[in-house]
Tab-separated table of C-alpha atoms and ligand atoms in Angstrom:
chain	number	residue	atom	x	y	z
H	1	MET	CA	-50.848	60.420	-19.226
H	2	ILE	CA	-47.751	58.841	-18.059
H	3	VAL	CA	-47.239	55.520	-19.833
H	4	THR	CA	-44.322	53.050	-18.208
H	5	SER	CA	-43.836	49.901	-16.927
H	6	VAL	CA	-40.923	51.252	-14.887
H	7	PRO	CA	-41.293	52.610	-10.619
H	8	LEU	CA	-43.275	56.140	-10.560
H	9	ILE	CA	-42.296	57.734	-7.672
H	10	ASN	CA	-45.289	58.894	-4.777
H	11	SER	CA	-46.113	62.230	-6.275
H	12	ASP	CA	-48.321	63.155	-2.814
H	13	ARG	CA	-45.276	62.008	-0.478
H	14	LEU	CA	-42.892	63.814	-2.901
H	15	ASN	CA	-45.442	67.259	-2.074
H	16	ARG	CA	-46.109	66.832	1.428
H	17	ASN	CA	-42.385	66.606	2.201
H	18	ILE	CA	-42.002	69.694	0.327
H	19	ALA	CA	-44.916	71.107	2.352
H	20	GLN	CA	-43.739	69.792	5.950
H	21	LEU	CA	-39.918	71.130	4.924
H	22	ALA	CA	-41.296	74.583	4.409
H	23	GLN	CA	-43.075	75.046	8.077
H	24	ILE	CA	-39.443	75.207	9.098
H	25	GLY	CA	-38.497	78.979	9.112
H	26	LYS	CA	-41.757	79.491	7.693
H	27	LEU	CA	-42.530	82.795	7.037
H	28	PRO	CA	-45.957	84.823	7.425
H	29	ASN	CA	-47.235	84.952	4.336
H	30	GLY	CA	-46.101	81.717	3.244
H	31	GLY	CA	-42.593	81.553	2.109
H	32	VAL	CA	-39.599	80.275	3.838
H	33	SER	CA	-36.643	81.741	6.038
H	34	ARG	CA	-33.500	79.095	6.353
H	35	VAL	CA	-30.522	80.632	6.032
H	36	ALA	CA	-26.916	78.400	6.624
H	37	PHE	CA	-26.613	77.035	9.833
H	38	THR	CA	-28.901	78.856	11.883
H	39	ARG	CA	-31.603	77.067	14.219
H	40	GLU	CA	-34.284	76.368	11.259
H	41	ASP	CA	-31.719	75.052	8.693
H	42	ILE	CA	-29.893	72.274	11.927
H	43	LEU	CA	-33.293	71.575	12.412
H	44	ALA	CA	-34.227	71.460	8.316
H	45	ARG	CA	-30.909	68.938	8.441
H	46	GLN	CA	-31.869	66.652	10.831
H	47	LEU	CA	-35.342	66.473	9.718
H	48	VAL	CA	-34.344	65.303	6.035
H	49	GLN	CA	-31.463	63.146	7.569
H	50	SER	CA	-34.179	61.310	9.495
H	51	TRP	CA	-36.520	60.693	6.460
H	52	MET	CA	-32.660	59.013	4.251
H	53	ILE	CA	-32.357	56.390	6.967
H	54	ASP	CA	-36.447	55.635	6.848
H	55	ALA	CA	-35.696	55.581	2.848
H	56	GLY	CA	-33.275	52.817	3.270
H	57	MET	CA	-29.891	54.709	2.946
H	58	THR	CA	-27.059	55.182	5.612
H	59	VAL	CA	-26.084	58.511	6.136
H	60	ARG	CA	-22.575	60.435	6.703
H	61	ILE	CA	-22.040	63.966	7.061
H	62	ASP	CA	-18.294	64.999	6.024
H	63	ALA	CA	-16.405	67.945	7.156
H	64	ALA	CA	-17.791	70.501	4.995
H	65	ALA	CA	-21.206	69.584	6.980
H	66	ASN	CA	-22.394	67.910	3.534
H	67	ILE	CA	-24.917	65.456	4.215
H	68	ILE	CA	-24.848	62.464	1.982
H	69	GLY	CA	-27.494	59.806	2.353
H	70	THR	CA	-25.988	56.448	0.512
H	71	TYR	CA	-28.491	53.088	-0.995
H	72	ALA	CA	-25.730	50.798	-1.416
H	73	GLY	CA	-25.631	48.853	-4.585
H	74	LYS	CA	-24.595	45.564	-5.937
H	75	ILE	CA	-21.124	46.359	-6.483
H	76	ALA	CA	-19.380	47.332	-3.575
H	77	ASP	CA	-16.679	49.502	-5.124
H	78	ALA	CA	-18.396	50.588	-8.279
H	79	GLY	CA	-18.634	54.864	-7.946
H	80	ALA	CA	-21.679	56.466	-7.040
H	81	LEU	CA	-24.569	57.908	-8.992
H	82	ALA	CA	-25.023	60.589	-6.959
H	83	THR	CA	-27.919	63.626	-6.900
H	84	GLY	CA	-28.653	66.024	-4.138
H	85	SER	CA	-28.923	69.991	-3.771
H	86	HIS	CA	-29.702	71.972	-0.890
H	87	ILE	CA	-31.787	73.368	1.360
H	88	ASP	CA	-30.719	76.252	2.910
H	89	THR	CA	-32.644	79.725	1.629
H	90	VAL	CA	-31.877	82.988	0.648
H	91	PRO	CA	-33.047	85.149	3.588
H	92	VAL	CA	-36.943	85.640	2.134
H	93	ALA	CA	-37.880	82.284	0.137
H	94	GLY	CA	-39.513	79.941	-1.525
H	95	HIS	CA	-40.329	76.231	-1.052
H	96	TYR	CA	-38.821	74.876	-4.165
H	97	ASP	CA	-35.222	75.962	-4.494
H	98	GLY	CA	-32.594	73.097	-3.694
H	99	VAL	CA	-35.431	71.909	-2.045
H	100	LEU	CA	-37.202	69.315	-4.699
H	101	GLY	CA	-34.142	68.912	-5.931
H	102	VAL	CA	-33.071	66.483	-2.355
H	103	LEU	CA	-36.582	65.318	-1.070
H	104	SER	CA	-36.849	63.793	-4.777
H	105	GLY	CA	-33.419	62.042	-4.296
H	106	ILE	CA	-35.264	60.790	-1.350
H	107	GLU	CA	-38.718	59.409	-2.482
H	108	MET	CA	-36.036	58.331	-5.372
H	109	VAL	CA	-34.628	55.953	-3.218
H	110	ARG	CA	-37.459	55.059	-1.387
H	111	VAL	CA	-39.628	53.710	-4.437
H	112	LEU	CA	-36.787	51.448	-5.463
H	113	HIS	CA	-36.351	50.341	-2.032
H	114	GLU	CA	-39.985	49.842	-1.218
H	115	ASN	CA	-40.214	47.580	-5.053
H	116	ASN	CA	-36.167	46.096	-3.825
H	117	ILE	CA	-35.106	47.509	-6.407
H	118	VAL	CA	-30.788	47.249	-5.681
H	119	LEU	CA	-28.667	49.059	-8.856
H	120	ASP	CA	-25.263	48.022	-9.480
H	121	HIS	CA	-23.933	51.109	-8.488
H	122	PRO	CA	-24.406	52.594	-5.222
H	123	ILE	CA	-27.165	56.048	-4.933
H	124	GLU	CA	-26.456	59.171	-2.829
H	125	VAL	CA	-28.679	61.931	-2.542
H	126	ILE	CA	-26.546	64.393	-0.898
H	127	VAL	CA	-27.591	67.668	0.678
H	128	PHE	CA	-24.590	70.261	0.158
H	129	THR	CA	-24.046	72.569	2.693
H	130	ASP	CA	-24.439	76.426	2.009
H	131	GLU	CA	-25.649	76.734	-1.010
H	132	GLU	CA	-27.086	80.524	-1.030
H	133	CYS	CA	-23.955	82.128	0.452
H	134	THR	CA	-20.691	80.740	0.070
H	135	VAL	CA	-21.156	77.320	-1.502
H	136	ILE	CA	-18.787	75.886	0.799
H	137	GLY	CA	-20.181	72.411	0.298
H	138	CYS	CA	-20.291	71.509	-3.412
H	139	LYS	CA	-16.768	73.946	-3.773
H	140	ALA	CA	-15.434	71.736	-0.668
H	141	MET	CA	-16.165	68.311	-2.608
H	142	ALA	CA	-14.136	69.581	-5.427
H	143	GLY	CA	-11.226	69.823	-3.322
H	144	ASN	CA	-12.016	74.516	-4.311
H	145	THR	CA	-12.832	75.752	-0.806
H	146	VAL	CA	-9.888	79.216	0.241
H	147	ASN	CA	-7.792	78.002	3.043
H	148	ASP	CA	-8.653	81.578	4.670
H	149	PRO	CA	-11.202	80.907	6.796
H	150	ASN	CA	-11.976	84.389	7.562
H	151	TYR	CA	-13.567	84.073	3.605
H	152	TYR	CA	-16.505	82.224	4.706
H	153	ARG	CA	-16.729	84.365	7.953
H	154	ARG	CA	-20.879	85.055	8.165
H	155	ASN	CA	-22.679	88.585	7.764
H	156	ASP	CA	-23.399	88.143	12.084
H	157	GLU	CA	-18.911	87.691	12.567
H	158	THR	CA	-19.422	83.967	13.471
H	159	ALA	CA	-16.777	82.164	12.411
H	160	ILE	CA	-17.406	79.176	9.459
H	161	GLU	CA	-15.138	77.001	12.510
H	162	VAL	CA	-18.601	77.480	14.843
H	163	CYS	CA	-21.128	77.126	12.041
H	164	LEU	CA	-19.181	73.993	10.330
H	165	GLU	CA	-19.270	72.110	13.704
H	166	LYS	CA	-22.963	73.189	14.781
H	167	ALA	CA	-23.490	70.891	11.108
H	168	GLY	CA	-21.279	68.442	12.274
H	169	GLY	CA	-18.648	69.294	10.091
H	170	ASP	CA	-15.367	69.803	11.443
H	171	TRP	CA	-13.086	73.238	9.584
H	172	SER	CA	-9.811	72.236	10.558
H	173	LYS	CA	-10.364	68.490	8.515
H	174	ILE	CA	-12.231	70.306	5.052
H	175	ALA	CA	-9.441	68.636	3.279
H	176	THR	CA	-10.974	65.274	3.406
H	177	ALA	CA	-14.532	66.686	1.963
H	178	LYS	CA	-12.843	66.214	-0.983
H	179	ARG	CA	-13.846	63.237	-3.630
H	180	LYS	CA	-11.451	60.944	-4.596
H	181	PRO	CA	-11.799	60.122	-8.735
H	182	GLY	CA	-14.406	57.835	-9.495
H	183	GLU	CA	-16.155	58.216	-6.221
H	184	ILE	CA	-18.556	59.865	-7.645
H	185	ALA	CA	-19.498	58.624	-11.554
H	186	ALA	CA	-22.132	60.505	-12.554
H	187	PHE	CA	-24.062	63.746	-10.558
H	188	VAL	CA	-27.590	64.923	-11.739
H	189	GLU	CA	-28.952	67.615	-9.882
H	190	LEU	CA	-33.137	68.422	-10.332
H	191	HIS	CA	-34.006	71.822	-9.774
H	192	VAL	CA	-36.895	74.491	-10.440
H	193	GLU	CA	-35.932	76.484	-13.698
H	194	GLN	CA	-35.971	79.832	-11.846
H	195	GLY	CA	-36.647	81.568	-14.878
H	196	GLY	CA	-39.983	81.786	-17.545
H	197	ILE	CA	-38.766	80.087	-20.525
H	198	LEU	CA	-40.492	76.832	-20.167
H	199	GLU	CA	-43.458	78.275	-18.248
H	200	ASN	CA	-43.478	80.386	-22.049
H	201	THR	CA	-43.113	77.468	-24.105
H	202	GLY	CA	-45.241	75.390	-22.215
H	203	GLU	CA	-42.922	72.268	-21.902
H	204	ALA	CA	-42.565	70.214	-18.736
H	205	ILE	CA	-38.816	69.727	-18.549
H	206	ALA	CA	-35.324	71.274	-19.871
H	207	VAL	CA	-32.389	69.395	-20.010
H	208	VAL	CA	-29.388	71.720	-19.207
H	209	ILE	CA	-27.122	71.986	-21.289
H	210	GLY	CA	-24.621	73.552	-19.257
H	211	ILE	CA	-24.452	75.970	-16.255
H	212	VAL	CA	-22.963	79.116	-17.631
H	213	GLY	CA	-19.617	80.533	-16.530
H	214	GLN	CA	-18.852	84.084	-15.057
H	215	TYR	CA	-17.125	87.473	-14.861
H	216	ARG	CA	-17.133	90.196	-12.662
H	217	HIS	CA	-15.447	92.858	-13.122
H	218	THR	CA	-14.735	96.205	-11.379
H	219	VAL	CA	-14.578	99.067	-13.431
H	220	THR	CA	-12.936	102.012	-11.906
H	221	ILE	CA	-13.424	106.166	-14.070
H	222	THR	CA	-11.631	108.882	-12.509
H	223	GLY	CA	-11.925	112.047	-13.506
H	224	ARG	CA	-11.688	115.236	-11.903
H	225	PRO	CA	-14.066	117.322	-8.947
H	226	ASN	CA	-14.890	120.536	-9.837
H	227	HIS	CA	-17.958	123.502	-9.610
H	228	ALA	CA	-21.290	122.441	-11.357
H	229	GLY	CA	-21.500	126.197	-11.887
H	230	THR	CA	-18.511	127.779	-12.762
H	231	THR	CA	-16.565	124.476	-14.570
H	232	PRO	CA	-17.354	124.816	-18.500
H	233	MET	CA	-18.691	121.511	-20.571
H	234	ASN	CA	-15.956	121.199	-22.633
H	235	LYS	CA	-13.482	121.287	-19.078
H	236	ARG	CA	-14.674	118.550	-17.285
H	237	LYS	CA	-13.413	114.858	-16.411
H	238	ASP	CA	-16.746	113.861	-15.896
H	239	ALA	CA	-16.529	110.238	-14.481
H	240	LEU	CA	-20.214	109.342	-14.245
H	241	VAL	CA	-20.635	110.955	-18.024
H	242	ALA	CA	-17.906	108.465	-18.601
H	243	ALA	CA	-19.747	105.526	-16.242
H	244	ALA	CA	-23.385	106.134	-18.499
H	245	GLN	CA	-21.008	105.124	-21.213
H	246	VAL	CA	-19.770	102.493	-19.986
H	247	VAL	CA	-23.816	101.145	-18.901
H	248	LEU	CA	-24.693	101.361	-21.963
H	249	ALA	CA	-21.317	99.876	-24.179
H	250	VAL	CA	-22.102	96.326	-21.409
H	251	ASN	CA	-25.968	96.302	-22.491
H	252	LYS	CA	-24.511	96.765	-26.126
H	253	LEU	CA	-22.456	94.064	-25.924
H	254	GLY	CA	-25.279	91.508	-24.316
H	255	VAL	CA	-27.644	92.774	-27.015
H	256	GLU	CA	-26.133	93.148	-29.966
H	257	THR	CA	-23.327	90.339	-30.032
H	258	PRO	CA	-24.593	87.448	-32.177
H	259	GLY	CA	-24.998	84.386	-29.261
H	260	GLU	CA	-26.730	84.053	-25.906
H	261	GLN	CA	-24.919	86.078	-23.177
H	262	VAL	CA	-25.992	88.345	-20.748
H	263	ALA	CA	-24.256	91.313	-19.633
H	264	THR	CA	-25.463	93.681	-16.627
H	265	VAL	CA	-23.935	96.635	-14.603
H	266	GLY	CA	-25.889	96.011	-11.702
H	267	TYR	CA	-23.672	98.234	-9.007
H	268	LEU	CA	-22.225	102.103	-9.249
H	269	ASN	CA	-21.112	104.061	-6.825
H	270	VAL	CA	-20.533	107.436	-7.346
H	271	LEU	CA	-18.108	110.029	-5.247
H	272	PRO	CA	-18.793	112.709	-4.190
H	273	ASN	CA	-22.232	112.123	-4.879
H	274	ALA	CA	-23.356	115.570	-4.764
H	275	VAL	CA	-25.612	117.439	-6.912
H	276	ASN	CA	-22.981	120.551	-7.140
H	277	ILE	CA	-20.155	118.359	-7.991
H	278	VAL	CA	-19.012	117.481	-11.408
H	279	PRO	CA	-18.336	113.803	-10.690
H	280	ALA	CA	-14.664	112.484	-8.947
H	281	LYS	CA	-14.841	109.096	-9.202
H	282	VAL	CA	-17.420	106.090	-10.323
H	283	GLU	CA	-16.865	102.566	-9.230
H	284	LEU	CA	-18.944	99.937	-10.898
H	285	LYS	CA	-19.396	96.251	-11.034
H	286	ILE	CA	-19.858	94.018	-14.606
H	287	ASP	CA	-21.673	90.676	-14.397
H	288	LEU	CA	-20.486	88.666	-18.024
H	289	ARG	CA	-22.208	85.469	-18.038
H	290	ASP	CA	-22.306	82.531	-21.393
H	291	LEU	CA	-21.610	78.930	-21.507
H	292	SER	CA	-18.491	79.551	-23.623
H	293	GLN	CA	-15.427	80.376	-22.101
H	294	LYS	CA	-14.269	81.395	-25.036
H	295	HIS	CA	-17.229	83.555	-26.156
H	296	LEU	CA	-16.420	85.040	-22.449
H	297	ASP	CA	-13.117	86.192	-23.005
H	298	ASN	CA	-13.873	87.608	-26.728
H	299	LEU	CA	-16.594	89.852	-25.175
H	300	LEU	CA	-14.487	90.894	-22.196
H	301	SER	CA	-11.427	92.147	-24.603
H	302	GLU	CA	-14.063	93.563	-26.822
H	303	LEU	CA	-15.177	95.760	-24.107
H	304	LYS	CA	-11.957	96.543	-22.808
H	305	GLN	CA	-11.432	97.581	-26.543
H	306	GLN	CA	-14.337	99.922	-25.753
H	307	LEU	CA	-13.199	101.720	-21.942
H	308	ILE	CA	-9.949	102.727	-23.789
H	309	GLN	CA	-12.611	104.481	-26.291
H	310	ILE	CA	-14.086	105.715	-23.351
H	311	ALA	CA	-11.777	107.235	-21.586
H	312	GLU	CA	-10.126	109.387	-24.285
H	313	ALA	CA	-13.247	110.493	-25.362
H	314	THR	CA	-14.317	111.573	-21.809
H	315	LYS	CA	-10.909	112.519	-20.244
H	316	THR	CA	-11.078	109.787	-17.808
H	317	GLU	CA	-8.553	106.577	-16.602
H	318	ILE	CA	-10.685	103.980	-16.720
H	319	VAL	CA	-9.458	100.966	-14.733
H	320	ILE	CA	-10.833	96.820	-14.559
H	321	ASN	CA	-9.725	94.605	-12.491
H	322	GLN	CA	-11.324	91.382	-12.257
H	323	ALA	CA	-13.299	90.399	-9.047
H	324	LEU	CA	-14.743	86.740	-9.600
H	325	HIS	CA	-14.075	83.905	-12.523
H	326	VAL	CA	-15.820	81.309	-12.985
H	327	LEU	CA	-15.395	78.134	-15.304
H	328	PRO	CA	-18.823	76.812	-17.133
H	329	THR	CA	-19.380	73.808	-16.253
H	330	LEU	CA	-20.877	71.682	-19.981
H	331	ALA	CA	-23.521	68.538	-19.152
H	332	GLN	CA	-21.845	64.974	-19.909
H	333	ALA	CA	-23.396	64.233	-23.366
H	334	LYS	CA	-24.509	60.498	-21.882
H	335	ILE	CA	-25.796	62.058	-19.534
H	336	LEU	CA	-28.022	64.734	-21.621
H	337	ASP	CA	-29.349	62.011	-24.090
H	338	ALA	CA	-30.225	60.066	-21.524
H	339	ILE	CA	-32.849	62.430	-19.598
H	340	SER	CA	-34.034	63.296	-23.298
H	341	GLN	CA	-34.415	59.878	-23.908
H	342	VAL	CA	-36.916	59.564	-20.498
H	343	CYS	CA	-38.800	62.269	-21.078
H	344	GLN	CA	-39.524	61.065	-24.694
H	345	GLN	CA	-40.554	57.458	-22.724
H	346	LEU	CA	-42.523	59.621	-20.030
H	347	ASN	CA	-44.530	61.561	-23.245
H	348	LEU	CA	-42.859	64.531	-21.243
H	349	SER	CA	-42.231	67.465	-23.436
H	350	TYR	CA	-38.128	68.708	-23.152
H	351	SER	CA	-36.277	71.580	-24.219
H	352	TYR	CA	-32.603	72.233	-23.972
H	353	LEU	CA	-31.533	74.588	-22.054
H	354	PRO	CA	-28.317	76.249	-20.486
H	355	SER	CA	-28.348	76.985	-16.574
H	356	ARG	CA	-27.562	80.671	-15.740
H	357	ALA	CA	-28.008	80.669	-12.398
H	358	GLY	CA	-25.082	78.871	-10.111
H	359	HIS	CA	-25.883	75.200	-8.456
H	360	ASP	CA	-23.950	72.767	-6.870
H	361	ALA	CA	-23.802	70.594	-9.720
H	362	GLN	CA	-21.086	73.394	-11.232
H	363	GLU	CA	-18.816	72.362	-8.705
H	364	ILE	CA	-19.501	68.917	-8.681
H	365	GLY	CA	-19.259	68.559	-13.047
H	366	ARG	CA	-15.599	69.853	-12.178
H	367	PHE	CA	-14.505	66.051	-11.113
H	368	ALA	CA	-17.538	63.704	-12.320
H	369	ASP	CA	-19.612	63.929	-15.522
H	370	MET	CA	-22.868	66.092	-14.765
H	371	GLY	CA	-26.298	66.754	-15.871
H	372	MET	CA	-29.167	68.915	-14.283
H	373	ILE	CA	-33.095	69.290	-15.160
H	374	PHE	CA	-35.536	71.631	-14.406
H	375	VAL	CA	-39.226	71.813	-13.791
H	376	PRO	CA	-40.834	74.673	-14.556
H	377	SER	CA	-41.308	78.275	-12.746
H	378	ARG	CA	-44.304	80.348	-12.130
H	379	ALA	CA	-43.999	83.109	-14.425
H	380	GLY	CA	-39.769	82.280	-13.760
H	381	ILE	CA	-39.783	83.801	-10.057
H	382	SER	CA	-37.744	82.546	-7.366
H	383	HIS	CA	-35.948	83.664	-4.422
H	384	ALA	CA	-39.197	85.049	-3.150
H	385	GLU	CA	-41.992	84.195	-1.179
H	386	ASP	CA	-44.270	83.235	-4.035
H	387	GLU	CA	-42.082	80.751	-6.194
H	388	TYR	CA	-44.211	78.120	-6.901
H	389	THR	CA	-43.597	75.092	-9.226
H	390	SER	CA	-47.090	72.557	-8.887
H	391	PRO	CA	-47.354	69.403	-7.724
H	392	GLU	CA	-47.433	67.409	-11.016
H	393	GLN	CA	-44.504	69.619	-12.537
H	394	CYS	CA	-42.323	68.491	-9.460
H	395	SER	CA	-42.871	64.930	-9.247
H	396	GLN	CA	-42.511	65.088	-13.222
H	397	GLY	CA	-38.883	66.137	-12.519
H	398	ALA	CA	-38.730	63.370	-9.655
H	399	ASN	CA	-40.184	60.537	-12.061
H	400	VAL	CA	-37.420	61.754	-14.679
H	401	LEU	CA	-34.551	61.691	-12.082
H	402	LEU	CA	-35.660	58.076	-11.159
H	403	GLN	CA	-35.802	57.229	-14.786
H	404	THR	CA	-32.422	58.942	-15.239
H	405	PHE	CA	-30.765	56.783	-12.403
H	406	LEU	CA	-32.327	53.724	-13.954
H	407	LYS	CA	-31.225	54.138	-16.993
H	408	LEU	CA	-27.443	55.390	-15.977
H	409	ASP	CA	-27.417	52.222	-14.442
H	410	ARG	CA	-27.196	50.376	-17.314
H	411	LEU	CA	-25.160	53.233	-19.204
H	412	TYR	CA	-22.146	53.466	-16.783
H	413	GLN	CA	-19.897	50.281	-16.353
H	414	ALA	CA	-20.280	49.440	-12.631
M	501	LIG	ZN1	-31.093	76.398	-5.380
């Protein structure tokens, strides 16, 4: 039971909106396909804009095609309290990833508007462009886009210039999407957990302590191709035997190092990959994630030590190259406190969790105070058609978002 004297969101309306948006790009088995810049994505963007306007917001589209709905505050030049997420999906998706955050933001503004509540700060509800693939929307707001447009070319070869134009953006002006310091005072994103921890603990809400940083490395192991029948075992330089040891070393690093890191080898390419040849070369890719950059660096140097030992033991050559580095983003303590106080006030059980998936909030947190709220995902399933969060869990998340905004409006000097 929720006991509160402050306004609550309209749960039926929120869940109706989630179902309505899922009609756009609907798949036969109940899922959704709404890849960024497709016809379905554009239609969904139009529907969401109309909802923003009905909720009392003015809407603008920036050069990165981010949709920014603004609900004016009492103090005109105060930095915005912002929320948002994405409505594009992976090719086969469910109803909730991203969508919950955007539609809860709109529902929050509707409720304030209906109750004639105007905050000191303006509120922004943002739909970030293409979260699932290039992350161009939130990166542009942080001023972190890649200059080369070819980097953003789609799998079907469509140029980013064409994509952005379709959605109301403009590649030639992408730098103008960068937000000025102070324009956003705080950003809070509501999202489905996409993991099974909350379901296991039975808690309603996770207060996200930060979004993990990530290293991706490519490891190339060079051995000596040779006849699988005639080459004696002690004369071999078998690149795949070395690779197997690397896979186990990475897993051991994840399992046995004290901490909450995750470490994965998810890609392996064996050459020449023939049954009767001692493997000549293996390329493998390592993914390392943790909330602490220092810890990530320690894991990486430990791994590099082990690669040297494996190379020696297997008489192979091992080269490691960095392919990606994303810095962790920690949530702002003030926002963590506000969210947890709101959970207590609404009688909702909660715990603190890191996010091991990337989110738009990660980029926004590079220039503004950031926080995130998670609600449970059934069986931890996401990026799949059977992704599910109950109507009650969705509205609990939206209520936490609304109450958090009311609190932040008092906590942040307008
Ligand atoms: Zn998402």
